[in-house]
Amino acid sequence: GIVVAEVFVNLPYMVRILKSAFSAVNPRYENVAKTLGCTETGAFLQVTLPLARPGLVAGTTITWAKSMGEFGAVLMLAGATTMRTETLPIALYLNISTGDLDLAVAASVILIIISLCALAVVEHYADDAHVF
């Protein structure tokens, strides 16, 4: 249930970022590769995909970071069972509701560190690709 919730909630973000990453690649490069003997698949794999790589990495990082913080969809589809359907946001929720503030603070610090790392990766690749 957790995987289904994450996919359906976060897939639109990934598709939107991938669309902008691939639309930023000039189609003339692919056409030149085809005139030089590449097949359609070869031109995509050897020209378009490497040019869109920074956008792909940034999109994957953003989508993964967003799915790490997903709370509502996971709670509705999988529930909040300790050590079975527990993600970091649900662990934070369960620890606050049971009064274990030390574990709640630890979970929130881990989420903050993940967010900062995701932002650093996106900023690094966004500067290279000019996708965002």
XYZ file of N, CA and C in Angstrom:
396
model
N 0.800 -1.188 0.000
C 0.000 0.000 0.000
C 0.853 1.266 0.000
N 2.018 1.193 0.667
C 2.879 2.375 0.733
C 3.423 2.712 -0.646
N 3.851 1.702 -1.381
C 4.416 1.932 -2.715
C 3.351 2.486 -3.651
N 2.146 1.945 -3.597
C 1.055 2.435 -4.442
C 0.740 3.888 -4.114
N 0.690 4.216 -2.831
C 0.404 5.599 -2.436
C 1.484 6.546 -2.934
N 2.738 6.144 -2.777
C 3.841 7.006 -3.206
C 3.846 7.203 -4.715
N 3.606 6.143 -5.463
C 3.636 6.240 -6.929
C 2.525 7.155 -7.429
N 1.311 6.954 -6.967
C 0.203 7.738 -7.494
C 0.234 9.193 -7.058
N 0.801 9.482 -5.908
C 0.863 10.862 -5.456
C 2.016 11.605 -6.116
N 3.164 10.932 -6.318
C 4.370 11.619 -6.765
C 4.696 11.468 -8.242
N 4.065 10.553 -8.948
C 4.346 10.362 -10.367
C 4.084 11.615 -11.211
N 3.025 12.372 -10.965
C 2.825 13.590 -11.773
C 3.975 14.586 -11.684
N 4.621 14.692 -10.529
C 5.762 15.594 -10.393
C 6.931 15.132 -11.255
N 7.184 13.838 -11.240
C 8.287 13.298 -12.033
C 8.018 13.479 -13.521
N 6.800 13.230 -13.960
C 6.453 13.380 -15.372
C 6.611 14.833 -15.808
N 6.206 15.749 -14.971
C 6.314 17.175 -15.316
C 7.777 17.606 -15.447
N 8.621 17.148 -14.544
C 10.035 17.507 -14.591
C 10.707 16.847 -15.786
N 10.379 15.582 -16.058
C 10.954 14.901 -17.223
C 10.533 15.569 -18.526
N 9.285 16.014 -18.582
C 8.811 16.696 -19.789
C 9.621 17.962 -20.045
N 9.874 18.734 -18.996
C 10.641 19.962 -19.194
C 12.109 19.659 -19.489
N 12.638 18.581 -18.927
C 14.036 18.217 -19.198
C 14.219 17.805 -20.653
N 13.297 17.012 -21.182
C 13.424 16.573 -22.564
C 13.057 17.668 -23.566
N 12.148 18.563 -23.183
C 11.812 19.646 -24.106
C 12.930 20.684 -24.193
N 13.823 20.711 -23.202
C 14.947 21.643 -23.237
C 16.043 21.195 -24.211
N 15.999 19.930 -24.629
C 16.997 19.406 -25.562
C 16.578 19.776 -26.986
N 17.480 20.389 -27.723
C 17.211 20.792 -29.094
C 17.073 19.548 -29.979
N 15.961 19.405 -30.710
C 15.762 18.228 -31.561
C 16.726 18.160 -32.750
N 17.375 19.255 -33.053
C 18.336 19.245 -34.165
C 19.508 18.321 -33.875
N 19.898 18.201 -32.595
C 20.995 17.295 -32.239
C 20.643 15.851 -32.591
N 19.416 15.473 -32.319
C 18.968 14.119 -32.645
C 18.925 13.924 -34.159
N 18.481 14.933 -34.887
C 18.431 14.836 -36.348
C 19.831 14.716 -36.942
N 20.780 15.440 -36.405
C 22.158 15.349 -36.884
C 22.711 13.952 -36.624
N 22.404 13.397 -35.457
C 22.875 12.048 -35.144
C 22.284 11.024 -36.107
N 21.028 11.220 -36.496
C 20.403 10.296 -37.448
C 21.038 10.411 -38.831
N 21.392 11.614 -39.231
C 22.043 11.758 -40.540
C 23.449 11.175 -40.541
N 24.052 11.055 -39.359
C 25.386 10.472 -39.253
C 25.353 8.963 -39.046
N 24.160 8.368 -39.124
C 24.067 6.914 -39.093
C 23.437 6.314 -37.861
N 23.021 7.094 -36.890
C 22.378 6.539 -35.701
C 20.936 6.144 -36.010
N 20.492 5.115 -35.350
C 19.083 4.758 -35.435
C 18.294 5.683 -34.513
N 16.993 5.563 -34.531
C 16.140 6.377 -33.655
C 16.483 6.119 -32.181
N 16.612 4.856 -31.837
C 16.952 4.492 -30.455
C 18.366 4.932 -30.106
N 19.280 4.746 -31.026
C 20.666 5.149 -30.785
C 20.797 6.644 -30.586
N 20.074 7.418 -31.374
C 20.112 8.871 -31.222
C 19.546 9.293 -29.869
N 18.496 8.606 -29.452
C 17.919 8.930 -28.141
C 18.893 8.585 -27.020
N 19.470 7.378 -27.083
C 20.360 6.925 -26.010
C 21.692 7.661 -25.990
N 22.208 8.044 -27.150
C 23.533 8.641 -27.211
C 23.526 10.168 -27.227
N 22.400 10.765 -27.584
C 22.358 12.232 -27.674
C 21.359 12.826 -26.679
N 20.101 12.464 -26.788
C 19.060 13.106 -25.993
C 19.173 12.770 -24.509
N 19.356 11.503 -24.208
C 19.423 11.091 -22.807
C 20.592 11.733 -22.053
N 21.807 11.757 -22.611
C 22.889 12.452 -21.884
C 22.644 13.952 -21.716
N 22.010 14.580 -22.703
C 21.731 16.009 -22.574
C 20.659 16.292 -21.527
N 19.754 15.359 -21.327
C 18.681 15.537 -20.346
C 19.048 14.965 -18.983
N 20.231 14.391 -18.845
C 20.626 13.733 -17.597
C 20.544 14.627 -16.364
N 21.001 15.864 -16.394
C 20.860 16.696 -15.183
C 19.405 16.885 -14.756
N 18.527 17.044 -15.713
C 17.105 17.158 -15.385
C 16.536 15.869 -14.838
N 16.994 14.737 -15.373
C 16.545 13.440 -14.870
C 16.985 13.229 -13.425
N 18.230 13.561 -13.134
C 18.743 13.395 -11.775
C 18.011 14.332 -10.819
N 17.826 15.571 -11.229
C 17.122 16.533 -10.377
C 15.670 16.109 -10.152
N 15.010 15.631 -11.202
C 13.629 15.175 -11.073
C 13.500 13.971 -10.169
N 14.426 13.042 -10.302
C 14.406 11.871 -9.436
C 14.635 12.262 -7.983
N 15.543 13.194 -7.761
C 15.832 13.640 -6.400
C 14.637 14.357 -5.789
N 14.015 15.232 -6.548
C 12.850 15.957 -6.039
C 11.708 15.003 -5.736
N 11.447 14.070 -6.646
C 10.353 13.126 -6.448
C 10.621 12.222 -5.254
N 11.861 11.756 -5.120
C 12.200 10.897 -3.989
C 12.057 11.660 -2.674
N 12.528 12.902 -2.631
C 12.434 13.687 -1.406
C 10.977 13.977 -1.051
N 10.166 14.228 -2.056
C 8.752 14.478 -1.791
C 8.069 13.223 -1.275
N 8.430 12.085 -1.831
C 7.806 10.845 -1.366
C 8.246 10.483 0.048
N 9.458 10.922 0.444
C 9.899 10.675 1.821
C 9.009 11.405 2.828
N 8.468 12.531 2.437
C 7.643 13.310 3.347
C 6.157 13.074 3.204
N 5.751 12.150 2.368
C 4.325 11.909 2.126
C 3.680 11.307 3.379
N 2.591 11.901 3.803
C 1.940 11.456 5.035
C 0.505 10.998 4.786
N -0.284 11.853 4.192
C -1.723 11.587 4.075
C -2.062 10.352 3.258
N -1.455 10.204 2.092
C -1.785 9.061 1.240
C -1.348 7.747 1.874
N -0.183 7.744 2.511
C 0.289 6.523 3.172
C -0.609 6.180 4.347
N -1.013 7.181 5.101
C -1.888 6.949 6.244
C -3.240 6.382 5.799
N -3.764 6.883 4.675
C -5.060 6.401 4.203
C -4.979 4.996 3.605
N -3.922 4.712 2.848
C -3.840 3.412 2.173
C -3.208 2.316 3.025
N -2.201 2.634 3.810
C -1.477 1.600 4.542
C -1.701 1.649 6.048
N -2.187 2.753 6.554
C -2.384 2.872 7.979
C -1.123 3.310 8.686
N -1.171 3.298 10.009
C -0.027 3.723 10.816
C 0.265 2.638 11.847
N 0.896 1.577 11.396
C 1.244 0.466 12.273
C 2.743 0.523 12.539
N 3.115 0.529 13.802
C 4.526 0.609 14.171
C 5.280 -0.600 13.640
N 6.420 -0.326 12.989
C 7.343 -1.323 12.433
C 6.764 -2.136 11.270
N 5.587 -1.778 10.763
C 5.045 -2.465 9.592
C 4.813 -1.485 8.448
N 4.055 -0.465 8.685
C 3.789 0.542 7.657
C 4.326 1.897 8.093
N 5.408 1.876 8.831
C 5.938 3.102 9.423
C 6.962 3.743 8.489
N 6.660 4.952 8.022
C 7.618 5.773 7.304
C 8.063 6.875 8.261
N 9.015 7.693 7.862
C 9.497 8.738 8.781
C 8.396 9.704 9.228
N 7.552 10.221 8.317
C 6.495 11.120 8.798
C 5.496 10.419 9.721
N 5.208 9.147 9.439
C 4.283 8.418 10.308
C 4.957 8.108 11.640
N 6.260 7.805 11.625
C 6.984 7.597 12.878
C 6.965 8.870 13.721
N 7.129 10.003 13.073
C 7.057 11.287 13.766
C 5.681 11.472 14.406
N 4.645 11.194 13.634
C 3.265 11.303 14.125
C 3.012 10.356 15.298
N 3.423 9.100 15.161
C 3.189 8.122 16.228
C 3.978 8.460 17.492
N 5.216 8.915 17.319
C 6.026 9.234 18.492
C 5.518 10.475 19.228
N 5.022 11.453 18.487
C 4.444 12.628 19.152
C 3.154 12.248 19.863
N 2.330 11.419 19.226
C 1.051 11.061 19.838
C 1.210 10.154 21.054
N 2.299 9.398 21.141
C 2.534 8.562 22.319
C 3.396 9.271 23.358
N 3.893 10.459 23.060
C 4.651 11.236 24.019
C 6.148 10.977 24.024
N 6.648 10.242 23.042
C 8.091 9.969 22.966
C 8.743 11.055 22.119
N 9.027 12.180 22.757
C 9.515 13.342 22.033
C 10.944 13.172 21.516
N 11.763 12.377 22.182
C 13.138 12.170 21.710
C 13.153 11.495 20.340
N 12.343 10.451 20.169
C 12.271 9.784 18.862
C 11.605 10.673 17.813
N 10.647 11.478 18.228
C 9.997 12.397 17.297
C 10.982 13.439 16.793
N 11.791 13.972 17.674
C 12.800 14.951 17.264
C 13.833 14.299 16.361
N 14.236 13.071 16.674
C 15.196 12.359 15.822
C 14.635 12.146 14.419
N 13.369 11.751 14.320
C 12.750 11.557 13.007
C 12.657 12.878 12.252
N 12.340 13.958 12.949
C 12.244 15.250 12.262
C 13.610 15.743 11.808
N 14.657 15.489 12.582
C 16.005 15.884 12.171
C 16.434 15.100 10.927
N 16.106 13.812 10.882
C 16.429 13.000 9.703
C 15.698 13.532 8.476
N 14.439 13.898 8.632
C 13.683 14.468 7.504
C 14.281 15.796 7.046
N 14.735 16.609 7.970
C 15.354 17.890 7.606
C 16.662 17.653 6.861
N 17.466 16.707 7.317
C 18.730 16.394 6.638
C 18.466 15.882 5.227
N 17.462 15.026 5.063
C 17.107 14.527 3.729
C 16.679 15.679 2.828
N 15.905 16.606 3.372
C 15.456 17.757 2.580
C 16.628 18.635 2.150
N 17.546 18.879 3.048
C 18.708 19.705 2.700
C 19.590 19.028 1.652
N 19.781 17.727 1.782
C 20.568 16.998 0.776
C 19.882 17.026 -0.583
N 18.568 16.854 -0.598
C 17.830 16.905 -1.859
C 17.940 18.281 -2.502
N 17.830 19.322 -1.699
C 17.983 20.681 -2.236
C 19.376 20.907 -2.798
N 20.394 20.403 -2.125
C 21.765 20.563 -2.606
C 21.970 19.859 -3.943
N 21.428 18.659 -4.086
C 21.555 17.916 -5.346
C 20.821 18.642 -6.465
N 19.612 19.102 -6.181
C 18.823 19.799 -7.209
C 19.512 21.091 -7.628
N 20.020 21.840 -6.679
C 20.712 23.082 -7.023
C 21.962 22.820 -7.849
N 22.676 21.759 -7.524
C 23.888 21.421 -8.281
C 23.558 21.080 -9.728
N 22.564 20.245 -9.949
C 22.220 19.839 -11.306
C 21.390 20.877 -12.044
N 20.624 21.688 -11.334
C 19.829 22.726 -11.992
C 20.736 23.803 -12.570
N 21.851 24.093 -11.923
C 22.787 25.075 -12.452
C 23.416 24.581 -13.759
N 23.633 23.262 -13.865
C 24.237 22.700 -15.078
C 23.250 22.626 -16.237
N 21.978 22.354 -15.940
C 21.028 22.057 -17.011
C 20.146 23.225 -17.400
N 19.925 24.150 -16.513
C 19.004 25.258 -16.750
C 17.611 24.735 -17.088
N 17.198 23.665 -16.409
C 15.895 23.048 -16.663
C 14.805 23.724 -15.856
N 15.134 24.182 -14.653
C 14.093 24.708 -13.776
C 13.981 26.197 -13.899
